[in-house]
Short mmCIF file of C-alpha atoms and ligand atoms in Angstrom, two decimals:
data_model
loop_
_atom_site.label_atom_id
_atom_site.label_comp_id
_atom_site.label_asym_id
_atom_site.label_seq_id
_atom_site.Cartn_x
_atom_site.Cartn_y
_atom_site.Cartn_z
CA MET K 428 80.88 29.11 -55.04
CA VAL K 429 79.60 28.40 -58.53
CA MET K 430 81.64 25.23 -58.82
CA SER K 431 80.41 24.06 -55.41
CA ILE K 432 76.90 23.82 -56.86
CA GLY K 433 78.12 21.55 -59.65
CA VAL K 434 79.01 23.95 -62.46
CA THR K 435 82.06 22.82 -64.40
CA PRO K 436 84.86 25.40 -64.93
CA ASP K 437 84.41 25.37 -68.72
CA LYS K 438 81.00 27.02 -68.15
CA ILE K 439 82.49 29.93 -66.21
CA ILE K 440 83.69 33.20 -67.70
CA TYR K 441 85.91 35.40 -65.61
CA ALA K 442 84.19 38.48 -67.00
CA HIS K 443 86.19 41.25 -65.37
CA THR K 444 88.65 42.99 -67.64
CA THR K 445 90.98 44.17 -64.88
CA LYS K 446 91.93 41.35 -62.55
CA PRO K 447 94.38 40.98 -59.68
CA GLN K 448 97.25 38.71 -60.69
CA SER K 449 96.46 36.31 -57.84
CA HIS K 450 92.90 35.92 -59.16
CA ILE K 451 94.19 35.08 -62.62
CA ARG K 452 96.41 32.38 -61.10
CA TYR K 453 93.48 31.07 -59.05
CA ALA K 454 91.27 30.88 -62.15
CA CYS K 455 94.06 28.97 -63.90
CA ALA K 456 94.41 26.52 -61.02
CA GLN K 457 90.64 25.93 -61.03
CA GLY K 458 90.52 25.30 -64.77
CA VAL K 459 88.59 28.50 -65.51
CA ASP K 460 90.09 29.34 -68.89
CA ILE K 461 87.75 31.89 -70.41
CA MET K 462 88.42 35.46 -69.32
CA THR K 463 87.97 38.96 -70.69
CA PHE K 464 90.53 41.70 -71.29
CA ASP K 465 90.53 45.24 -72.67
CA ASN K 466 94.12 46.50 -72.25
CA LYS K 467 97.75 45.58 -72.85
CA GLU K 468 98.79 45.39 -69.19
CA GLU K 469 96.16 42.74 -68.63
CA LEU K 470 97.56 40.70 -71.49
CA LEU K 471 100.98 40.75 -69.84
CA LYS K 472 99.51 39.56 -66.55
CA ILE K 473 97.60 36.78 -68.29
CA THR K 474 100.77 35.68 -70.10
CA THR K 475 102.40 34.88 -66.79
CA GLY K 476 99.31 33.87 -64.78
CA HIS K 477 97.33 31.84 -67.30
CA PRO K 478 99.12 31.51 -70.66
CA ASN K 479 96.57 29.00 -71.96
CA ALA K 480 93.58 31.22 -71.26
CA LYS K 481 90.88 31.59 -73.88
CA LEU K 482 90.48 35.33 -74.19
CA ILE K 483 87.45 37.44 -74.90
CA LEU K 484 88.11 41.01 -75.97
CA ARG K 485 85.63 43.35 -74.35
CA ILE K 486 84.90 46.41 -76.44
CA ALA K 487 83.54 49.74 -75.29
CA VAL K 488 80.15 50.49 -76.82
CA ASP K 489 77.63 53.31 -76.79
CA ASP K 490 76.02 53.22 -73.34
CA SER K 491 74.11 56.49 -73.64
CA LYS K 492 70.76 54.67 -73.68
CA SER K 493 71.38 52.93 -70.36
CA HIS K 494 70.87 54.15 -66.82
CA VAL K 495 74.14 52.70 -65.57
CA LYS K 496 77.14 53.47 -67.78
CA LEU K 497 79.95 50.94 -67.99
CA SER K 498 81.94 51.80 -71.08
CA THR K 499 84.09 54.51 -69.50
CA LYS K 500 85.43 52.01 -67.02
CA PHE K 501 85.46 48.88 -69.16
CA GLY K 502 86.05 47.99 -72.77
CA ALA K 503 88.65 48.72 -75.42
CA THR K 504 87.76 51.51 -77.83
CA LEU K 505 87.65 50.42 -81.45
CA VAL K 506 90.75 52.42 -82.35
CA THR K 507 92.84 50.37 -79.91
CA VAL K 508 91.48 46.97 -80.91
CA GLU K 509 93.91 46.23 -83.70
CA SER K 510 97.05 46.86 -81.64
CA LEU K 511 95.60 44.86 -78.74
CA LEU K 512 94.91 41.90 -80.99
CA LYS K 513 98.40 42.14 -82.49
CA GLN K 514 99.96 42.19 -79.04
CA ALA K 515 97.92 39.13 -77.98
CA HIS K 516 99.13 37.39 -81.12
CA GLU K 517 102.78 38.26 -80.39
CA LEU K 518 102.38 36.95 -76.84
CA HIS K 519 101.00 33.65 -78.24
CA LEU K 520 97.71 34.16 -76.42
CA ASP K 521 94.50 32.75 -77.82
CA VAL K 522 91.67 35.21 -78.44
CA LYS K 523 88.37 33.38 -78.87
CA GLY K 524 85.68 36.03 -78.86
CA VAL K 525 84.30 39.49 -78.29
CA SER K 526 82.10 40.79 -75.48
CA PHE K 527 80.41 44.05 -74.64
CA HIS K 528 77.95 45.47 -72.12
CA VAL K 529 75.65 48.25 -73.29
CA GLY K 530 75.20 49.42 -69.68
CA SER K 531 72.65 48.32 -67.16
CA LEU K 532 68.95 49.00 -67.70
CA CYS K 533 69.22 49.66 -71.39
CA THR K 534 66.21 51.39 -72.93
CA ASP K 535 66.90 51.12 -76.64
CA SER K 536 67.67 48.05 -78.75
CA VAL K 537 69.65 50.25 -81.15
CA ALA K 538 72.46 50.20 -78.57
CA TYR K 539 72.70 46.41 -78.92
CA LYS K 540 72.44 46.61 -82.69
CA ARG K 541 75.35 49.02 -82.97
CA ALA K 542 77.40 47.00 -80.50
CA ILE K 543 76.77 43.81 -82.47
CA GLU K 544 77.89 45.58 -85.63
CA ASP K 545 81.05 46.79 -83.84
CA ALA K 546 81.71 43.26 -82.61
CA HIS K 547 81.39 41.99 -86.18
CA HIS K 548 84.02 44.52 -87.23
CA VAL K 549 86.36 43.23 -84.51
CA PHE K 550 85.78 39.62 -85.63
CA GLU K 551 86.99 40.66 -89.10
CA GLN K 552 90.06 42.44 -87.71
CA ALA K 553 90.93 39.39 -85.61
CA ARG K 554 90.60 37.08 -88.62
CA LEU K 555 93.09 39.17 -90.58
CA ILE K 556 95.58 38.94 -87.71
CA GLY K 557 95.22 35.16 -87.58
CA PHE K 558 92.67 34.42 -84.85
CA HIS K 559 89.60 32.26 -85.23
CA LEU K 560 86.89 33.82 -83.07
CA ASP K 561 83.79 31.79 -82.33
CA LEU K 562 82.15 33.41 -79.29
CA LEU K 563 80.07 36.57 -79.05
CA ASP K 564 79.00 37.65 -75.56
CA ILE K 565 76.32 40.35 -75.68
CA GLY K 566 76.52 41.09 -71.95
CA GLY K 567 73.67 42.28 -69.75
CA GLY K 568 71.51 45.37 -69.44
CA PHE K 569 68.15 43.64 -70.02
CA SER K 570 65.13 44.56 -67.98
CA GLY K 571 61.78 42.80 -67.61
CA PRO K 572 59.55 45.44 -69.23
CA GLY K 573 60.16 45.71 -72.97
CA PHE K 574 62.24 42.56 -73.10
CA GLU K 575 60.41 41.18 -76.16
CA MET K 576 61.02 44.37 -78.14
CA MET K 577 64.66 44.39 -77.14
CA SER K 578 65.11 40.73 -78.12
CA LYS K 579 63.54 41.38 -81.51
CA GLY K 580 66.06 44.14 -82.27
CA ILE K 581 68.96 42.02 -81.03
CA ASN K 582 67.91 38.99 -83.06
CA GLU K 583 67.62 41.08 -86.20
CA ALA K 584 71.16 42.37 -85.72
CA LEU K 585 72.47 38.87 -84.99
CA ASP K 586 70.80 37.52 -88.13
CA GLU K 587 72.47 40.24 -90.14
CA PHE K 588 75.99 40.16 -88.67
CA PHE K 589 76.29 36.70 -87.14
CA PRO K 590 73.99 34.39 -89.13
CA ALA K 591 73.73 30.90 -87.67
CA ASP K 592 75.84 29.33 -90.45
CA ARG K 593 78.88 31.33 -89.28
CA GLY K 594 79.13 28.97 -86.33
CA VAL K 595 79.55 31.73 -83.76
CA ARG K 596 78.17 30.88 -80.34
CA VAL K 597 76.19 33.79 -78.91
CA ILE K 598 75.74 34.11 -75.17
CA ALA K 599 74.52 36.83 -72.80
CA GLU K 600 75.14 37.75 -69.17
CA PRO K 601 71.74 38.86 -67.91
CA GLY K 602 71.80 40.04 -64.31
CA ARG K 603 69.01 42.40 -63.34
CA TYR K 604 66.58 40.69 -65.71
CA PHE K 605 66.13 37.81 -63.31
CA VAL K 606 65.52 39.87 -60.19
CA ASP K 607 64.12 43.23 -61.32
CA SER K 608 60.79 42.60 -59.65
CA ALA K 609 61.87 40.18 -56.94
CA PHE K 610 61.19 42.56 -54.05
CA THR K 611 58.78 45.19 -52.88
CA LEU K 612 60.53 47.55 -50.51
CA ALA K 613 58.40 48.62 -47.54
CA MET K 614 59.64 51.83 -45.92
CA ASN K 615 58.04 52.90 -42.68
CA VAL K 616 57.44 56.62 -42.11
CA PHE K 617 58.97 57.24 -38.69
CA ALA K 618 59.12 61.04 -38.77
CA LYS K 619 57.46 63.89 -40.63
CA LYS K 620 57.91 67.63 -40.88
CA LYS K 621 55.91 70.34 -42.62
CA VAL K 622 57.64 73.34 -44.08
CA TRP K 623 56.49 76.05 -46.48
CA SER K 624 57.56 75.61 -50.07
CA LEU K 625 56.68 79.26 -50.80
CA PRO K 626 57.53 82.39 -48.82
CA ILE K 627 54.78 83.04 -46.18
CA SER K 628 53.67 86.13 -48.15
CA GLN K 629 52.66 83.87 -51.03
CA LYS K 630 50.67 81.36 -48.97
CA ASP K 631 47.73 80.11 -51.00
CA GLY K 632 45.46 79.29 -48.07
CA ASN K 633 44.54 75.75 -49.15
CA GLY K 634 47.66 74.06 -47.92
CA LEU K 635 49.07 73.29 -51.35
CA ASP K 636 51.99 75.59 -50.66
CA THR K 637 53.07 73.15 -47.97
CA LEU K 638 56.12 70.97 -48.46
CA ILE K 639 55.92 67.80 -46.41
CA MET K 640 59.11 65.95 -45.59
CA TYR K 641 59.03 62.31 -44.59
CA TYR K 642 61.81 60.32 -42.98
CA VAL K 643 61.71 56.63 -43.77
CA THR K 644 63.60 53.51 -42.77
CA SER K 645 65.74 52.92 -45.87
CA GLY K 646 67.50 55.49 -48.01
CA ILE K 647 70.46 55.93 -50.29
CA TYR K 648 72.76 54.06 -47.93
CA GLY K 649 70.18 51.28 -47.75
CA ALA K 650 68.13 49.82 -50.58
CA PHE K 651 68.43 52.98 -52.68
CA ILE K 652 72.21 53.09 -52.68
CA ASP K 653 72.13 53.29 -56.44
CA VAL K 654 69.25 55.74 -56.61
CA LYS K 655 70.28 56.77 -60.14
CA ILE K 656 69.02 53.38 -61.28
CA TYR K 657 65.52 54.48 -60.29
CA PRO K 658 64.89 57.63 -62.30
CA ASP K 659 61.27 56.59 -62.67
CA ILE K 660 60.81 55.24 -59.18
CA GLN K 661 57.71 57.38 -58.75
CA ARG K 662 55.93 55.05 -61.15
CA TYR K 663 56.52 52.21 -58.76
CA VAL K 664 55.68 53.85 -55.47
CA ARG K 665 52.50 53.14 -53.50
CA TYR K 666 51.31 54.29 -50.10
CA MET K 667 49.74 52.27 -47.34
CA ARG K 668 48.05 53.30 -44.13
CA PRO K 669 47.43 50.61 -41.56
CA HIS K 670 43.88 51.79 -40.72
CA ARG K 671 42.59 54.00 -43.52
CA SER K 672 43.09 53.37 -47.22
CA VAL K 673 44.68 55.96 -49.49
CA GLU K 674 42.03 57.34 -51.87
CA SER K 675 42.96 58.46 -55.35
CA THR K 676 40.88 61.62 -54.82
CA GLU K 677 42.97 62.86 -51.90
CA PRO K 678 44.91 66.08 -52.48
CA ARG K 679 48.57 65.60 -53.32
CA TYR K 680 51.25 67.61 -51.59
CA GLN K 681 54.70 68.47 -52.70
CA SER K 682 56.81 66.06 -50.66
CA VAL K 683 60.37 64.97 -50.08
CA ILE K 684 61.22 61.46 -48.92
CA TRP K 685 64.43 61.28 -46.93
CA GLY K 686 66.42 58.25 -45.82
CA PRO K 687 67.17 57.79 -42.12
CA THR K 688 70.88 58.68 -41.91
CA CYS K 689 72.61 61.87 -40.84
CA ASP K 690 73.66 62.68 -44.40
CA GLY K 691 71.90 65.61 -46.08
CA ALA K 692 72.39 63.86 -49.41
CA ASP K 693 70.25 60.94 -48.22
CA ARG K 694 67.27 62.17 -50.25
CA ILE K 695 65.34 59.41 -52.00
CA MET K 696 62.92 61.43 -54.08
CA ASP K 697 60.78 64.52 -54.53
CA VAL K 698 57.20 63.63 -55.29
CA TRP K 699 53.62 64.92 -55.18
CA MET K 700 51.73 62.52 -52.91
CA PRO K 701 48.80 62.24 -50.48
CA GLU K 702 49.53 63.22 -46.90
CA LEU K 703 50.88 60.34 -44.86
CA ASN K 704 51.28 60.07 -41.11
CA ILE K 705 53.91 58.60 -38.88
CA GLY K 706 53.49 54.83 -38.93
CA ASP K 707 52.25 54.72 -42.55
CA TRP K 708 54.19 52.87 -45.23
CA ILE K 709 55.67 53.77 -48.57
CA LEU K 710 55.98 50.74 -50.84
CA ALA K 711 58.32 50.65 -53.80
CA ASP K 712 57.83 47.84 -56.31
CA ARG K 713 60.47 46.44 -58.61
CA VAL K 714 63.46 47.00 -56.38
CA GLY K 715 65.09 43.62 -56.93
CA ALA K 716 68.27 44.50 -58.77
CA TYR K 717 71.24 46.33 -57.24
CA THR K 718 69.50 47.14 -53.98
CA ILE K 719 69.95 44.86 -50.98
CA PRO K 720 73.38 43.46 -51.98
CA MET K 721 74.71 46.99 -52.28
CA SER K 722 73.06 48.37 -49.13
CA THR K 723 75.11 49.31 -46.08
CA ASP K 724 74.48 49.70 -42.35
CA PHE K 725 76.03 53.17 -42.34
CA ASN K 726 75.12 55.17 -39.26
CA GLY K 727 73.94 51.99 -37.56
CA PHE K 728 70.74 51.66 -39.56
CA GLU K 729 70.12 48.04 -40.39
CA LYS K 730 69.97 46.71 -43.92
CA PRO K 731 66.47 45.80 -45.09
CA THR K 732 65.07 42.61 -43.61
CA ILE K 733 63.82 40.13 -46.20
CA TYR K 734 60.42 38.50 -45.76
CA LEU K 735 59.40 35.81 -48.20
CA VAL K 736 55.84 36.10 -49.47
CA VAL K 737 54.07 33.44 -51.49
CA THR K 738 50.46 33.20 -52.64
CA PRO K 739 48.46 30.06 -51.79
CA GLN K 740 48.38 29.10 -55.48
CA ILE K 741 52.16 29.26 -55.84
CA TRP K 742 52.55 27.49 -52.49
CA LYS K 743 50.49 24.63 -53.85
CA MET K 744 52.21 24.67 -57.22
CA LEU K 745 55.64 24.40 -55.59
CA ASN K 746 54.31 21.75 -53.26
CA LEU K 747 55.75 23.57 -50.27
CA LYS K 748 55.33 22.07 -46.82
CA GLY K 749 54.87 23.66 -43.45
C1 PLP J 380 80.49 41.96 -66.96
C2 PLP J 380 79.07 42.06 -66.56
N1 PLP J 380 78.17 41.20 -67.08
C3 PLP J 380 76.88 41.24 -66.74
C4 PLP J 380 76.41 42.16 -65.83
C5 PLP J 380 74.95 42.18 -65.50
O1 PLP J 380 74.37 43.32 -66.02
P1 PLP J 380 72.81 43.60 -65.93
O2 PLP J 380 72.41 43.46 -64.50
O3 PLP J 380 72.64 44.97 -66.45
O4 PLP J 380 72.10 42.59 -66.78
C6 PLP J 380 77.29 43.10 -65.27
C7 PLP J 380 76.82 44.11 -64.34
O5 PLP J 380 77.48 45.07 -64.04
C8 PLP J 380 78.66 43.05 -65.65
O6 PLP J 380 79.55 43.91 -65.14
#
């Protein structure tokens, strides 16, 4: 797909450390030479499937500051790096660089700093074994908010461990950064139920002991399939009534927002919010990354429909017709 839009194979990295053999052969046939690895078995597969590959060793790094952890599944731990590099050398494979991924939605630039320092250590180990590494891939994990702060920390670490005169090319693999805020998810309230959050004997008389449950059109099998990515989703939620605006002075009720499916785990969030009615909308901003592509139609509920919205100014700027 990427090559069909004019990208040459030398610009593509096969950035999965555990690949089916047939995919390795396909990459080889297409001229995609750069690929990552983090284990010995993969090296053996690459030896037969793509012996001239240019390899990038992915290392496991501290992902504790990220919402989505990746380093349990991917990346060689530092204690295994030396033997992996030696094996690659014995197999006459060419190792060209180091990559890492601090985990998606990283909240602390220190994670990148430490990872860059670890990568520097691996560069030194590789040099002693006889490789000349010239590529550092700092992966993804970037989010829109706080990006400048994060970049500052990363640049400082790069200046310290990979100064420009070392001739190491530094690249990144930003994913969510581009689409974090691409969508606003509009969930329609199609059902509602009031229950008591306290035993009847402790009713407080003003209704604030009421728990209101709402059932909306997209849940954890829909756009919120990776609900753990949205620990602070409440910050991005708004409410909309078709005929009466939601006032900030309205009392807030303890509420649960459920997705539409039969599954009791399909619980989007617990939140204090104004009372909504059937037909009202709950809007969630910043749901661009890892939402619609991962959503399912489990239970027969459709995936979210996408509507494109553009302001008149942008319409003019893009010179759109129609
Ligand atoms: C190898 C690799 N690179 C880049 C990304 C993009 O990460 P993010 O969306 O956090 O920027 C991912 C996402 O899982 C990944 O697995």
